[in-house]
Amino acid sequence: MRQLHSLAFAFAVAFATASPGLAAGKGQPELPPTETSGEIVFPGVCGFDVIFTLDGKGATITVPRDRLIVIAPGLKVTATNAANPANSVVLNSTGVFHQFTENGNAVTVVTGRNILFDPFAGLVLAIGTFRFAFDANGNLVEPLNGTGQLVDICALIQ
């Protein structure tokens, strides 16, 4: 259940570590957003390992009340089947993560085009507005839900 959290936040962490240029205490990202690249491997996420290669820009914006916004203008993610590297797809993942606390739960609302993993939806490109939540112990308490389209990435790279 924590894989959705892990995958979603792996992209956020990639940006947070790649873009330390936040204006101290002002909640403003460095402009333009910082270039980011790299690989993230998720074992068994599709019944086989998937390698994500990031290429683009990203920034993390901290805002009052423990809220966080992660932006990714121009981000392209290549998802590759590690067992069969000829099977890959390049996806625009230029959406926005809005993270905040609600009723003691860590809530994430994503808008635009975002790559997510949910134990029910699977590994998807979520296009639209979706949300999910975890309790203080890291347990999924609100599975991925929202409006828009979910594209099965595993099927694209099988």
mmCIF file of C-alpha atoms in Angstrom:
data_model
loop_
_atom_site.group_PDB
_atom_site.id
_atom_site.type_symbol
_atom_site.label_atom_id
_atom_site.label_comp_id
_atom_site.label_asym_id
_atom_site.label_seq_id
_atom_site.Cartn_x
_atom_site.Cartn_y
_atom_site.Cartn_z
ATOM 1 C CA MET A 1 0.000 0.000 0.000
ATOM 2 C CA ARG A 2 2.884 2.329 0.600
ATOM 3 C CA GLN A 3 4.099 1.967 -2.993
ATOM 4 C CA LEU A 4 1.810 4.780 -4.180
ATOM 5 C CA HIS A 5 3.383 6.963 -1.547
ATOM 6 C CA SER A 6 6.880 5.810 -2.518
ATOM 7 C CA LEU A 7 6.484 6.370 -6.242
ATOM 8 C CA ALA A 8 4.692 9.674 -5.947
ATOM 9 C CA PHE A 9 7.206 11.038 -3.496
ATOM 10 C CA ALA A 10 10.233 9.662 -5.346
ATOM 11 C CA PHE A 11 9.505 12.179 -8.073
ATOM 12 C CA ALA A 12 8.922 14.893 -5.484
ATOM 13 C CA VAL A 13 12.202 14.017 -3.758
ATOM 14 C CA ALA A 14 14.035 14.071 -7.086
ATOM 15 C CA PHE A 15 12.933 17.662 -7.480
ATOM 16 C CA ALA A 16 13.459 18.652 -3.869
ATOM 17 C CA THR A 17 17.052 17.430 -3.914
ATOM 18 C CA ALA A 18 17.704 18.825 -7.377
ATOM 19 C CA SER A 19 16.309 22.281 -6.568
ATOM 20 C CA PRO A 20 17.682 23.589 -3.280
ATOM 21 C CA GLY A 21 17.254 27.169 -4.500
ATOM 22 C CA LEU A 22 14.126 28.007 -2.519
ATOM 23 C CA ALA A 23 14.143 31.580 -1.309
ATOM 24 C CA ALA A 24 14.639 31.121 2.424
ATOM 25 C CA GLY A 25 11.335 31.346 4.240
ATOM 26 C CA LYS A 26 9.562 32.954 1.306
ATOM 27 C CA GLY A 27 7.986 29.865 -0.270
ATOM 28 C CA GLN A 28 9.276 30.872 -3.679
ATOM 29 C CA PRO A 29 10.992 28.440 -6.066
ATOM 30 C CA GLU A 30 14.173 29.318 -7.830
ATOM 31 C CA LEU A 31 13.177 30.651 -11.242
ATOM 32 C CA PRO A 32 13.483 29.112 -13.713
ATOM 33 C CA PRO A 33 12.959 25.686 -12.116
ATOM 34 C CA THR A 34 16.083 23.594 -11.712
ATOM 35 C CA GLU A 35 17.070 21.098 -14.391
ATOM 36 C CA THR A 36 16.751 17.559 -13.129
ATOM 37 C CA SER A 37 17.660 14.160 -14.490
ATOM 38 C CA GLY A 38 18.327 10.689 -13.186
ATOM 39 C CA GLU A 39 16.990 7.180 -12.822
ATOM 40 C CA ILE A 40 14.625 5.646 -10.308
ATOM 41 C CA VAL A 41 14.055 1.867 -10.273
ATOM 42 C CA PHE A 42 10.870 0.340 -8.848
ATOM 43 C CA PRO A 43 11.208 -3.421 -8.459
ATOM 44 C CA GLY A 44 8.174 -5.500 -9.370
ATOM 45 C CA VAL A 45 5.791 -2.571 -9.760
ATOM 46 C CA CYS A 46 4.352 -4.139 -12.940
ATOM 47 C CA GLY A 47 5.180 -7.741 -12.144
ATOM 48 C CA PHE A 48 8.604 -6.754 -13.512
ATOM 49 C CA ASP A 49 11.033 -3.997 -12.586
ATOM 50 C CA VAL A 50 10.440 -0.590 -14.142
ATOM 51 C CA ILE A 51 13.189 1.959 -14.685
ATOM 52 C CA PHE A 52 12.105 5.603 -14.765
ATOM 53 C CA THR A 53 14.476 8.051 -16.388
ATOM 54 C CA LEU A 54 13.725 11.688 -15.565
ATOM 55 C CA ASP A 55 14.592 14.576 -17.847
ATOM 56 C CA GLY A 56 13.281 18.092 -17.393
ATOM 57 C CA LYS A 57 12.720 20.739 -14.788
ATOM 58 C CA GLY A 58 11.245 20.747 -11.331
ATOM 59 C CA ALA A 59 10.924 22.847 -8.218
ATOM 60 C CA THR A 60 9.541 22.448 -4.732
ATOM 61 C CA ILE A 61 7.613 25.263 -3.094
ATOM 62 C CA THR A 62 6.978 25.206 0.636
ATOM 63 C CA VAL A 63 4.001 27.213 1.791
ATOM 64 C CA PRO A 64 2.591 27.972 5.273
ATOM 65 C CA ARG A 65 0.832 25.339 7.402
ATOM 66 C CA ASP A 66 3.107 22.465 6.362
ATOM 67 C CA ARG A 67 1.968 22.537 2.744
ATOM 68 C CA LEU A 68 4.188 21.635 -0.171
ATOM 69 C CA ILE A 69 3.781 22.138 -3.904
ATOM 70 C CA VAL A 70 5.965 20.290 -6.407
ATOM 71 C CA ILE A 71 5.965 21.540 -9.990
ATOM 72 C CA ALA A 72 7.485 19.859 -13.029
ATOM 73 C CA PRO A 73 7.268 22.010 -16.164
ATOM 74 C CA GLY A 74 8.665 20.212 -19.184
ATOM 75 C CA LEU A 75 9.365 16.932 -17.352
ATOM 76 C CA LYS A 76 9.653 13.867 -19.549
ATOM 77 C CA VAL A 77 9.804 10.445 -17.942
ATOM 78 C CA THR A 78 10.907 7.368 -19.839
ATOM 79 C CA ALA A 79 9.397 4.208 -18.337
ATOM 80 C CA THR A 80 11.380 1.118 -19.346
ATOM 81 C CA ASN A 81 10.668 -2.562 -18.759
ATOM 82 C CA ALA A 82 13.926 -3.669 -17.081
ATOM 83 C CA ALA A 83 13.426 -7.266 -18.279
ATOM 84 C CA ASN A 84 12.902 -6.136 -21.871
ATOM 85 C CA PRO A 85 14.503 -2.689 -22.385
ATOM 86 C CA ALA A 86 13.140 -2.455 -25.933
ATOM 87 C CA ASN A 87 9.742 -1.913 -24.315
ATOM 88 C CA SER A 88 9.690 1.671 -23.137
ATOM 89 C CA VAL A 89 7.533 4.752 -23.421
ATOM 90 C CA VAL A 90 8.250 8.458 -23.011
ATOM 91 C CA LEU A 91 5.586 10.294 -21.019
ATOM 92 C CA ASN A 92 5.073 13.969 -20.300
ATOM 93 C CA SER A 93 4.659 14.229 -16.537
ATOM 94 C CA THR A 94 4.247 17.961 -16.177
ATOM 95 C CA GLY A 95 1.640 17.963 -13.416
ATOM 96 C CA VAL A 96 1.622 19.464 -9.956
ATOM 97 C CA PHE A 97 1.593 17.785 -6.520
ATOM 98 C CA HIS A 98 -0.180 19.641 -3.700
ATOM 99 C CA GLN A 99 0.610 18.053 -0.322
ATOM 100 C CA PHE A 100 -1.076 19.028 2.958
ATOM 101 C CA THR A 101 -2.540 17.658 6.187
ATOM 102 C CA GLU A 102 -6.283 17.121 6.558
ATOM 103 C CA ASN A 103 -7.889 15.495 9.627
ATOM 104 C CA GLY A 104 -4.472 14.162 10.647
ATOM 105 C CA ASN A 105 -3.886 12.498 7.271
ATOM 106 C CA ALA A 106 -1.191 13.369 4.725
ATOM 107 C CA VAL A 107 -3.179 14.251 1.602
ATOM 108 C CA THR A 108 -1.813 14.665 -1.897
ATOM 109 C CA VAL A 109 -3.836 16.228 -4.704
ATOM 110 C CA VAL A 110 -2.321 15.982 -8.160
ATOM 111 C CA THR A 111 -3.385 18.026 -11.150
ATOM 112 C CA GLY A 112 -2.351 17.742 -14.784
ATOM 113 C CA ARG A 113 -0.248 14.761 -15.908
ATOM 114 C CA ASN A 114 1.364 12.725 -13.109
ATOM 115 C CA ILE A 115 2.834 9.244 -12.790
ATOM 116 C CA LEU A 116 1.415 7.372 -9.776
ATOM 117 C CA PHE A 117 1.118 3.864 -8.394
ATOM 118 C CA ASP A 118 -1.952 2.722 -6.505
ATOM 119 C CA PRO A 119 -2.630 -0.839 -5.311
ATOM 120 C CA PHE A 120 -6.001 -0.725 -7.088
ATOM 121 C CA ALA A 121 -5.281 1.378 -10.198
ATOM 122 C CA GLY A 122 -1.733 0.081 -10.723
ATOM 123 C CA LEU A 123 1.061 2.105 -12.327
ATOM 124 C CA VAL A 124 -0.686 4.908 -14.177
ATOM 125 C CA LEU A 125 -0.307 8.200 -15.927
ATOM 126 C CA ALA A 126 -3.049 10.186 -14.194
ATOM 127 C CA ILE A 127 -4.393 12.985 -16.387
ATOM 128 C CA GLY A 128 -6.793 15.258 -14.532
ATOM 129 C CA THR A 129 -7.332 15.922 -10.828
ATOM 130 C CA PHE A 130 -6.795 13.054 -8.389
ATOM 131 C CA ARG A 131 -6.100 12.659 -4.689
ATOM 132 C CA PHE A 132 -4.928 10.065 -2.182
ATOM 133 C CA ALA A 133 -4.176 10.093 1.562
ATOM 134 C CA PHE A 134 -2.120 8.304 4.205
ATOM 135 C CA ASP A 135 -2.608 8.254 7.961
ATOM 136 C CA ALA A 136 0.149 9.216 10.415
ATOM 137 C CA ASN A 137 1.475 5.615 10.322
ATOM 138 C CA GLY A 138 1.867 5.628 6.543
ATOM 139 C CA ASN A 139 -1.176 3.468 5.830
ATOM 140 C CA LEU A 140 -3.198 4.257 2.728
ATOM 141 C CA VAL A 141 -6.567 5.523 3.982
ATOM 142 C CA GLU A 142 -7.842 7.059 0.753
ATOM 143 C CA PRO A 143 -6.945 5.244 -2.477
ATOM 144 C CA LEU A 144 -6.380 7.158 -5.687
ATOM 145 C CA ASN A 145 -9.625 8.823 -6.763
ATOM 146 C CA GLY A 146 -10.675 11.784 -8.855
ATOM 147 C CA THR A 147 -11.715 12.871 -12.293
ATOM 148 C CA GLY A 148 -9.856 12.395 -15.539
ATOM 149 C CA GLN A 149 -8.094 9.557 -17.291
ATOM 150 C CA LEU A 150 -5.815 6.804 -15.945
ATOM 151 C CA VAL A 151 -3.435 5.309 -18.527
ATOM 152 C CA ASP A 152 -1.984 1.875 -17.614
ATOM 153 C CA ILE A 153 1.796 2.272 -17.997
ATOM 154 C CA CYS A 154 2.492 -1.438 -17.391
ATOM 155 C CA ALA A 155 0.363 -2.326 -20.419
ATOM 156 C CA LEU A 156 2.334 0.180 -22.520
ATOM 157 C CA ILE A 157 5.708 -1.405 -21.708
ATOM 158 C CA GLN A 158 4.805 -5.104 -21.246
#
